[in-house]
Coordinates of C-alpha atoms in Angstrom, one line a residue:
M26 CA -22.5 21.5 9.5
E27 CA -22.4 20.5 5.8
Y28 CA -19.8 19.7 3.2
N29 CA -20.9 20.3 -0.4
V30 CA -18.9 18.7 -3.2
P31 CA -19.8 20.7 -6.3
S32 CA -18.8 19.7 -10.0
T33 CA -16.0 22.4 -9.9
P34 CA -12.6 21.6 -8.6
R35 CA -13.3 23.5 -5.4
I36 CA -14.9 22.3 -2.2
R37 CA -16.7 24.5 0.1
C38 CA -17.7 23.9 3.8
S39 CA -20.7 25.8 5.4
F40 CA -21.0 25.8 9.1
S41 CA -24.6 26.3 10.1
G42 CA -25.2 28.4 13.2
S43 CA -21.9 30.2 12.7
S44 CA -22.9 33.3 10.8
S45 CA -22.7 31.3 7.5
Q46 CA -19.0 31.3 7.4
H47 CA -17.5 29.6 4.4
I48 CA -14.0 28.1 3.8
I49 CA -12.9 27.6 0.3
S50 CA -10.1 25.2 -0.8
Q51 CA -8.1 27.9 -2.1
T52 CA -5.8 30.5 -0.3
T53 CA -6.3 34.3 -0.7
R54 CA -3.5 35.2 1.6
G55 CA -0.3 33.7 3.3
S56 CA 1.3 32.2 0.3
S57 CA 4.5 34.3 0.8
S58 CA 4.8 33.0 4.5
Q59 CA 4.5 29.5 3.1
Q60 CA 7.4 30.3 0.7
D61 CA 9.4 31.7 3.5
H62 CA 8.9 28.6 5.4
L63 CA 10.1 26.5 2.5
E64 CA 13.2 28.6 2.0
N65 CA 14.2 27.8 5.5
H66 CA 13.4 24.2 5.2
H67 CA 15.6 21.3 3.8
V68 CA 13.0 19.7 1.5
E69 CA 13.5 16.0 1.2
Q70 CA 11.7 13.8 -1.2
E71 CA 9.3 12.5 1.5
D72 CA 8.7 16.0 2.9
V73 CA 7.4 17.3 -0.3
A74 CA 4.5 14.9 -0.3
D75 CA 3.5 16.0 3.2
L76 CA 3.9 19.8 2.4
V77 CA 1.7 19.4 -0.8
C78 CA -1.1 18.0 1.2
I79 CA -1.0 20.2 4.3
P80 CA -3.4 23.0 3.2
L81 CA -6.2 21.0 2.0
T82 CA -5.7 18.3 4.7
K83 CA -6.0 21.1 7.4
F84 CA -9.0 22.5 5.6
L85 CA -10.7 19.1 5.7
T86 CA -9.4 17.7 9.0
S87 CA -8.4 20.6 11.1
I88 CA -5.4 19.6 13.1
L89 CA -5.5 16.0 12.3
D90 CA -2.5 16.4 10.1
A91 CA -0.2 17.6 12.9
D92 CA 0.3 14.4 14.8
P93 CA -0.9 10.9 13.6
D94 CA -1.0 9.8 17.2
K95 CA -3.8 12.3 18.1
V96 CA -6.1 10.5 15.6
T97 CA -6.9 7.9 18.3
K98 CA -8.0 10.7 20.7
P99 CA -11.8 11.3 20.8
N100 CA -11.6 15.1 20.3
H101 CA -9.8 14.4 17.0
S102 CA -11.3 11.2 15.8
N103 CA -14.7 12.9 16.0
A104 CA -13.6 16.1 14.1
F105 CA -16.1 15.2 11.2
H106 CA -18.9 13.8 13.4
D107 CA -22.4 14.8 12.3
C108 CA -21.1 16.6 9.2
R109 CA -23.1 16.2 5.9
L110 CA -21.3 15.3 2.7
S111 CA -23.4 15.8 -0.4
L112 CA -21.9 13.8 -3.3
D113 CA -24.5 14.6 -5.9
G114 CA -28.1 15.6 -6.1
Q115 CA -29.3 12.1 -5.0
T116 CA -26.8 11.0 -2.5
E117 CA -25.9 12.4 0.9
L118 CA -23.9 11.0 3.8
E119 CA -23.6 11.9 7.5
L120 CA -20.0 11.6 8.6
E121 CA -19.0 9.9 11.8
H122 CA -15.5 9.2 13.2
V123 CA -12.0 9.1 11.6
V124 CA -10.9 5.6 11.1
Y125 CA -7.4 6.1 9.8
H126 CA -5.3 9.1 8.9
A127 CA -1.9 9.0 7.2
H128 CA 0.7 11.5 6.1
G129 CA 2.4 11.4 2.7
R130 CA -0.6 11.2 0.5
G131 CA -2.7 12.7 3.3
S132 CA -5.4 10.0 3.1
T133 CA -8.1 10.4 5.7
V134 CA -10.7 7.6 6.1
I135 CA -13.9 8.3 7.7
K136 CA -16.9 6.2 8.7
A137 CA -20.3 7.5 7.4
R138 CA -24.0 6.8 7.5
H139 CA -25.9 6.8 4.2
I140 CA -29.0 9.0 4.7
R141 CA -30.2 9.6 1.3
G142 CA -29.7 8.1 -2.2
N143 CA -30.0 4.8 -3.9
W144 CA -27.3 2.7 -2.2
E145 CA -28.3 -0.4 -0.2
D146 CA -25.4 0.1 2.3
K147 CA -26.6 1.9 5.3
E148 CA -22.9 2.5 6.5
V149 CA -20.0 3.3 4.2
I150 CA -16.4 4.4 4.3
V151 CA -15.3 7.7 2.9
K152 CA -11.7 8.2 1.8
I153 CA -10.2 11.6 1.2
G154 CA -6.7 11.4 -0.4
F155 CA -4.2 13.5 -2.5
P156 CA -2.8 11.2 -5.1
A157 CA -0.2 12.2 -7.7
E158 CA -2.0 14.0 -10.6
G159 CA -1.1 11.4 -13.2
R160 CA -2.0 8.4 -11.0
Q161 CA -4.9 6.2 -12.2
G162 CA -7.9 6.3 -10.0
E163 CA -8.5 3.4 -7.5
D164 CA -12.1 3.1 -8.8
E165 CA -10.8 2.6 -12.4
L166 CA -8.5 -0.2 -11.3
V167 CA -10.9 -2.0 -9.2
A168 CA -13.5 -1.7 -12.0
K169 CA -11.1 -3.2 -14.5
A170 CA -10.4 -6.2 -12.1
V171 CA -14.2 -6.8 -11.6
K172 CA -14.9 -6.6 -15.3
K173 CA -12.1 -9.0 -16.0
A174 CA -13.4 -11.6 -13.5
K175 CA -16.8 -11.4 -15.1
E176 CA -15.5 -11.8 -18.6
L177 CA -13.5 -14.9 -17.7
G178 CA -16.5 -16.6 -16.3
K179 CA -17.3 -18.9 -13.3
D180 CA -13.6 -20.2 -12.7
H181 CA -12.6 -16.7 -11.8
A182 CA -15.9 -15.5 -10.1
W183 CA -14.2 -16.1 -6.7
A184 CA -11.9 -12.9 -7.3
E185 CA -14.8 -10.5 -7.0
D186 CA -15.3 -11.6 -3.4
H187 CA -11.6 -10.5 -2.5
L188 CA -11.8 -6.9 -4.0
P189 CA -13.1 -3.6 -2.3
T190 CA -16.5 -2.5 -3.5
I191 CA -16.1 1.1 -4.8
L192 CA -19.5 2.9 -4.6
W193 CA -18.6 6.4 -5.7
S194 CA -15.4 8.3 -6.6
H195 CA -14.5 11.7 -8.0
T196 CA -11.1 13.5 -8.6
Y197 CA -10.9 17.3 -8.2
T198 CA -8.1 19.2 -10.0
L199 CA -6.7 22.1 -8.1
D200 CA -6.7 25.4 -9.9
K201 CA -3.6 27.7 -10.4
N202 CA -4.3 29.8 -7.3
S203 CA -4.5 26.9 -5.0
P204 CA -1.7 26.4 -2.4
Q205 CA -0.7 23.1 -4.1
S206 CA -0.2 24.8 -7.4
Q207 CA 1.7 27.8 -6.0
L208 CA 3.9 25.3 -4.1
A209 CA 4.5 23.3 -7.3
E210 CA 5.6 26.4 -9.0
Y211 CA 7.9 27.5 -6.2
L212 CA 9.6 24.1 -6.1
Q213 CA 10.1 23.9 -9.9
Q214 CA 11.7 27.5 -9.8
N215 CA 14.1 25.9 -7.2
N216 CA 15.0 23.0 -9.3
L217 CA 13.2 20.6 -7.1
D218 CA 12.0 18.6 -10.1
K219 CA 11.0 15.4 -8.1
H220 CA 7.9 17.2 -6.9
E221 CA 4.6 15.6 -8.0
K222 CA 1.5 17.7 -8.6
R223 CA -1.4 16.4 -6.5
V224 CA -5.2 16.3 -7.0
L225 CA -8.0 15.7 -4.4
R226 CA -9.9 12.5 -4.7
I227 CA -12.9 11.5 -2.6
T228 CA -13.9 7.8 -2.8
V229 CA -16.8 6.0 -1.0
Q230 CA -16.7 2.3 -0.6
R231 CA -18.4 -0.5 1.1
I232 CA -17.2 -1.2 4.8
L233 CA -14.6 -3.8 5.5
E234 CA -13.1 -4.9 8.7
P235 CA -9.5 -4.6 9.8
I236 CA -7.8 -7.9 10.1
T237 CA -7.2 -7.2 13.8
N238 CA -11.0 -7.7 14.5
L239 CA -10.4 -11.6 14.0
T240 CA -10.3 -13.7 17.1
D241 CA -9.3 -17.0 15.7
P242 CA -5.8 -17.6 14.5
R243 CA -6.9 -19.9 11.7
E244 CA -9.1 -17.1 10.3
Y245 CA -6.1 -14.9 10.2
A246 CA -4.2 -17.5 8.2
Q247 CA -7.0 -17.7 5.8
V248 CA -7.2 -14.1 5.2
F249 CA -3.5 -14.0 4.5
F250 CA -3.9 -16.9 2.1
D251 CA -6.7 -15.0 0.4
V252 CA -4.7 -11.9 -0.1
L253 CA -1.8 -14.1 -1.5
Q254 CA -4.2 -15.5 -4.0
I255 CA -6.0 -12.4 -5.1
H256 CA -2.9 -10.4 -5.4
R257 CA -1.4 -13.0 -7.9
W258 CA -4.7 -13.2 -9.8
L259 CA -4.6 -9.4 -10.2
I260 CA -1.2 -9.7 -11.9
D261 CA -2.1 -12.7 -13.9
Y262 CA -5.3 -11.5 -15.6
P263 CA -6.2 -7.7 -15.2
K264 CA -2.4 -6.9 -15.1
I265 CA -2.5 -4.9 -11.9
L266 CA 0.2 -4.6 -9.3
Q267 CA -1.1 -3.4 -6.0
R268 CA 2.3 -2.1 -4.6
D269 CA 1.2 -1.4 -1.0
I270 CA 0.7 -4.4 1.0
S271 CA 0.4 -3.3 4.7
L272 CA -1.4 -4.2 7.7
A273 CA -4.0 -1.6 7.2
N274 CA -4.6 -2.9 3.6
V275 CA -5.2 -6.6 4.5
M276 CA -8.9 -6.6 5.5
F277 CA -12.0 -9.0 5.5
Y278 CA -15.7 -9.3 5.7
R279 CA -18.0 -12.2 6.7
K280 CA -20.5 -13.7 4.4
D281 CA -24.0 -14.6 5.5
D282 CA -23.1 -18.2 6.0
G283 CA -20.4 -17.0 8.7
T284 CA -17.3 -17.8 6.5
I285 CA -14.7 -15.1 5.9
R286 CA -13.1 -13.5 2.8
G287 CA -9.8 -11.8 2.8
V288 CA -9.7 -8.6 0.9
L289 CA -6.7 -6.7 -0.6
N290 CA -7.7 -3.1 0.0
D291 CA -6.4 0.3 -1.2
F292 CA -5.3 0.6 -4.8
D293 CA -4.1 4.3 -4.3
L294 CA -0.5 3.2 -5.4
A295 CA -1.4 0.4 -7.7
S296 CA -0.3 0.5 -11.3
E297 CA -1.2 -1.4 -14.4
L298 CA 1.5 -3.7 -15.9
P299 CA 3.9 -3.4 -17.5
L300 CA 5.4 -0.7 -15.6
C301 CA 6.1 1.5 -18.6
S302 CA 6.9 4.7 -16.7
R303 CA 7.5 5.8 -12.9
S304 CA 3.9 6.3 -12.0
S305 CA 5.2 7.8 -8.7
Q306 CA 8.4 9.5 -7.9
Q307 CA 8.0 8.8 -4.2
R308 CA 9.0 5.5 -2.6
T309 CA 6.3 3.1 -3.1
G310 CA 4.9 1.2 -0.1
T311 CA 4.5 1.5 3.7
K312 CA 7.8 1.7 5.3
P313 CA 7.9 -1.2 7.9
Y314 CA 6.5 -3.6 5.3
M315 CA 8.6 -2.6 2.3
S316 CA 11.3 -4.8 0.9
A317 CA 15.0 -4.0 1.9
D318 CA 15.6 -3.4 -1.9
L319 CA 12.9 -0.8 -2.3
L320 CA 14.1 0.9 1.0
S321 CA 17.7 1.3 -0.4
R322 CA 18.8 4.2 -2.4
H323 CA 21.2 1.8 -4.3
W324 CA 18.4 -0.2 -5.8
R325 CA 18.2 0.4 -9.6
R326 CA 15.7 -1.9 -10.7
G327 CA 11.8 -1.3 -10.3
H328 CA 9.2 -2.9 -8.3
D329 CA 9.5 -6.8 -8.7
Y330 CA 6.9 -9.4 -7.9
R331 CA 8.8 -10.9 -5.0
H332 CA 8.9 -7.4 -3.4
E333 CA 5.2 -7.9 -2.8
L334 CA 5.7 -11.3 -1.2
E335 CA 8.3 -9.9 1.0
A336 CA 5.8 -7.1 2.1
L337 CA 3.2 -9.7 2.9
F338 CA 5.6 -11.7 5.0
Y339 CA 6.6 -8.6 7.0
V340 CA 2.8 -7.9 7.5
M341 CA 2.5 -11.3 9.0
L342 CA 5.6 -11.2 11.1
I343 CA 4.8 -7.8 12.6
L344 CA 1.3 -8.6 13.5
C345 CA 2.3 -12.0 15.0
C346 CA 5.1 -10.5 17.0
H347 CA 3.6 -7.1 18.0
C348 CA 0.1 -8.1 18.8
N349 CA -1.6 -10.3 21.3
E350 CA -5.2 -11.2 22.5
R351 CA -6.5 -9.6 25.7
S352 CA -10.1 -10.1 26.7
S353 CA -11.0 -11.4 23.0
K354 CA -9.5 -8.3 21.5
I355 CA -6.1 -7.9 19.8
Q356 CA -4.0 -5.3 21.3
Q357 CA -0.4 -4.2 21.2
A358 CA 2.1 -6.6 23.0
M359 CA 4.4 -5.5 25.7
K360 CA 7.6 -6.2 23.5
L361 CA 7.8 -4.7 20.0
P362 CA 10.9 -6.4 18.3
Y363 CA 10.6 -4.6 15.1
K364 CA 9.7 -1.2 16.4
S365 CA 12.8 0.4 14.7
W366 CA 11.2 -0.4 11.2
F367 CA 8.6 2.1 11.9
R368 CA 10.9 4.9 13.1
D369 CA 14.3 4.6 11.5
S370 CA 15.4 5.9 8.1
Y371 CA 14.8 4.1 5.0
E372 CA 18.4 3.2 4.6
S373 CA 18.8 2.1 8.2
I374 CA 15.8 -0.2 7.8
A375 CA 17.1 -1.5 4.6
N376 CA 20.3 -2.5 6.3
E377 CA 18.5 -4.0 9.3
K378 CA 16.1 -6.1 7.2
S379 CA 18.9 -7.5 5.1
S380 CA 20.9 -8.5 8.2
W381 CA 17.8 -9.9 9.9
V382 CA 16.9 -12.1 6.9
S383 CA 20.5 -13.4 6.5
G384 CA 20.8 -14.1 10.3
D385 CA 19.8 -17.1 12.2
R386 CA 17.7 -15.3 14.9
S387 CA 14.6 -17.2 15.7
I388 CA 11.0 -15.6 15.4
Q389 CA 9.3 -15.1 18.7
T390 CA 5.6 -14.6 18.2
T391 CA 3.2 -13.7 21.1
S392 CA 1.3 -16.4 22.6
F393 CA -1.9 -15.8 20.6
F394 CA -0.1 -16.3 17.2
S395 CA 2.1 -19.2 18.3
A396 CA 0.7 -21.4 15.7
F397 CA 2.2 -19.1 13.0
R398 CA 5.8 -19.6 14.2
S399 CA 6.7 -22.6 11.9
N400 CA 5.1 -20.9 8.8
L401 CA 7.1 -17.7 9.5
A402 CA 10.2 -19.6 9.9
Y403 CA 9.7 -21.3 6.7
L404 CA 9.0 -18.2 4.8
K405 CA 12.0 -16.5 6.4
N406 CA 14.1 -19.3 4.9
R407 CA 12.7 -18.6 1.5
L408 CA 13.8 -15.0 1.7
R409 CA 17.2 -16.0 3.0
S410 CA 17.6 -18.4 0.1
G411 CA 16.6 -15.7 -2.4
Q412 CA 19.0 -13.3 -0.8
A413 CA 21.8 -15.8 -1.0
A414 CA 21.0 -16.4 -4.7
K415 CA 21.2 -12.6 -5.3
V416 CA 24.6 -12.4 -3.6
T417 CA 25.9 -15.2 -5.7
Y418 CA 24.8 -13.6 -8.9
Y419 CA 26.4 -10.4 -7.9
A420 CA 29.6 -12.2 -7.1
E421 CA 29.6 -14.1 -10.4
Q422 CA 29.0 -10.9 -12.2
S423 CA 31.9 -9.2 -10.3
G424 CA 34.2 -12.0 -11.0
H425 CA 33.5 -11.9 -14.8
H426 CA 34.2 -8.1 -14.8
E427 CA 37.5 -8.6 -13.1
K428 CA 38.4 -11.4 -15.6
V429 CA 37.6 -9.0 -18.5
Q430 CA 39.9 -6.4 -17.0
R431 CA 42.8 -8.9 -16.6
F432 CA 42.5 -10.3 -20.0
A433 CA 42.3 -6.8 -21.6
K434 CA 45.7 -6.2 -20.5
I435 CA 47.0 -8.8 -22.8
G436 CA 44.7 -8.0 -25.6
K437 CA 42.5 -11.1 -25.3
K438 CA 38.7 -11.0 -25.3
V439 CA 36.3 -12.7 -23.0
E440 CA 32.9 -14.0 -23.8
P441 CA 30.1 -11.7 -22.5
F442 CA 28.6 -12.5 -19.1
Q443 CA 25.8 -15.0 -19.8
M444 CA 24.6 -16.1 -16.4
S445 CA 20.8 -15.7 -16.3
F446 CA 18.9 -14.6 -13.2
D447 CA 15.2 -14.4 -12.5
W448 CA 14.8 -11.1 -10.7
Q449 CA 11.1 -11.5 -10.2
T450 CA 11.4 -14.6 -7.9
L451 CA 15.2 -14.7 -7.1
N452 CA 15.6 -17.9 -9.3
G453 CA 12.4 -19.3 -7.8
K454 CA 13.4 -18.9 -4.1
V455 CA 10.8 -16.3 -3.5
S456 CA 7.8 -17.2 -5.7
Y457 CA 4.1 -17.6 -5.4
E458 CA 4.5 -21.3 -5.6
T459 CA 7.0 -21.4 -2.6
F460 CA 4.9 -19.0 -0.6
K461 CA 1.7 -20.9 -1.4
E462 CA 3.0 -24.3 -0.4
I463 CA 3.8 -22.9 3.1
M464 CA 0.7 -20.6 3.5
C465 CA -2.0 -23.1 2.4
L466 CA -1.2 -25.1 5.5
F467 CA -2.1 -23.8 9.0
D468 CA -1.7 -26.1 12.1
D469 CA -1.1 -29.0 9.7
K470 CA -4.6 -28.6 8.1
L471 CA -5.3 -27.2 4.7
L472 CA -6.8 -23.8 4.2
V473 CA -9.5 -23.0 1.6
E474 CA -7.9 -22.7 -1.9
R475 CA -9.6 -20.0 -4.2
Y476 CA -7.2 -19.8 -7.1
P477 CA -6.6 -23.2 -8.9
D478 CA -2.9 -23.8 -9.7
E479 CA -3.9 -24.7 -13.4
L480 CA -5.2 -21.0 -13.9
V481 CA -1.9 -19.3 -12.5
K482 CA 0.2 -17.9 -15.2
P483 CA 4.0 -17.8 -15.3
I484 CA 5.7 -14.6 -14.4
E485 CA 8.3 -13.1 -16.7
D486 CA 10.5 -10.0 -16.3
S487 CA 8.8 -8.6 -19.5
D488 CA 5.4 -8.7 -17.8
F489 CA 6.7 -6.1 -15.3
F490 CA 9.2 -4.1 -17.4
P491 CA 9.4 -3.7 -21.1
Q492 CA 12.8 -4.3 -22.6
G493 CA 15.3 -1.6 -21.8
F494 CA 13.3 -0.1 -18.9
V495 CA 15.3 -1.4 -16.1

């Protein structure tokens, strides 16, 4: 079986030994039935992303899009096994098992073996995704970060060790007769203007290991500390905001000397700063790890820096409370205290998280991650202090508004509301500095610091949003 990726926007699969059957990434029939389905379906903002990806995802992965739980079953995870993927005239890969599959952008991650070409890597990862048409490619953003690290010299060379290595990437635009284009036209005709056109993007990168492959709690702590540092460096220098910190995107590799390097992976949702426009109309992030603000429909500001810190905290929290070691392998624990964060609605999770942060309930990790309990408690206190600062600001603002209304009745003017508030860090309560002073220690011993404090730049609201944007 062979997959050919030509220079045109189409993809063709040829199945050897099956009468030379061909499947083209373009429909020739059935578009009316798709529209009939949509006319009887209440299309939500999140549904649209899945619907856009369905035709090509099914073309590429058969029934993998039907149920994410089925990906773990051998007959589905091996759907691509032994398939050949020709990237160009010199490079050819043999696909193996599916590592990960997601709804929404429809990303499918496949392990592959390099059988022809100039790469040194014998094994690689192939990612097939469906990002928004206007979104900058992951390869471009990573290349920008690597270039900046080289330009800045030896004090910043460490950053390259904590970024993914992109070996090849190409974006394919879908023609007007594709199911995606037909769907876009249908939704626009029905005034569903929040729909985003999608493209097909195939990316090949060097293999990284999921953090759950580690067996030493201290190495987990080092990987999280590495991710905290590289994330901030990306903001300070190449001006890139990753915007999707999740358990799947916190990875690592081991150097020849046996030491580990934590890597912040997956820049599919990343954006250059400042965020001059809404680069995606969908919610940005992975639901269980997103800040309560970003989950709430009432949030009117954009994506702030401290939202990323909150996501990193939730990754640590869920890992330490939902996973345990069994026979030198991390597996799911018996009790899952934050299970609802994966299943409930966005608004419900936003309310649950807000209540949880402000409450006094202690954090109960599994036995393997027991050394993380104090750090998680300290970090939760930082989030609670930040939430309290935000509530105080809103109360002062509301009180001033009431004062203006009262004095207006007697014709007296009141000075404008002048209380300043740092939204990026919630007045310094949820900041890189407060997180670093907690995360740099594990079991009362210092972890390896990569990013010297004297090189860290201050964060201003204007770094994220030009004046008048929020």
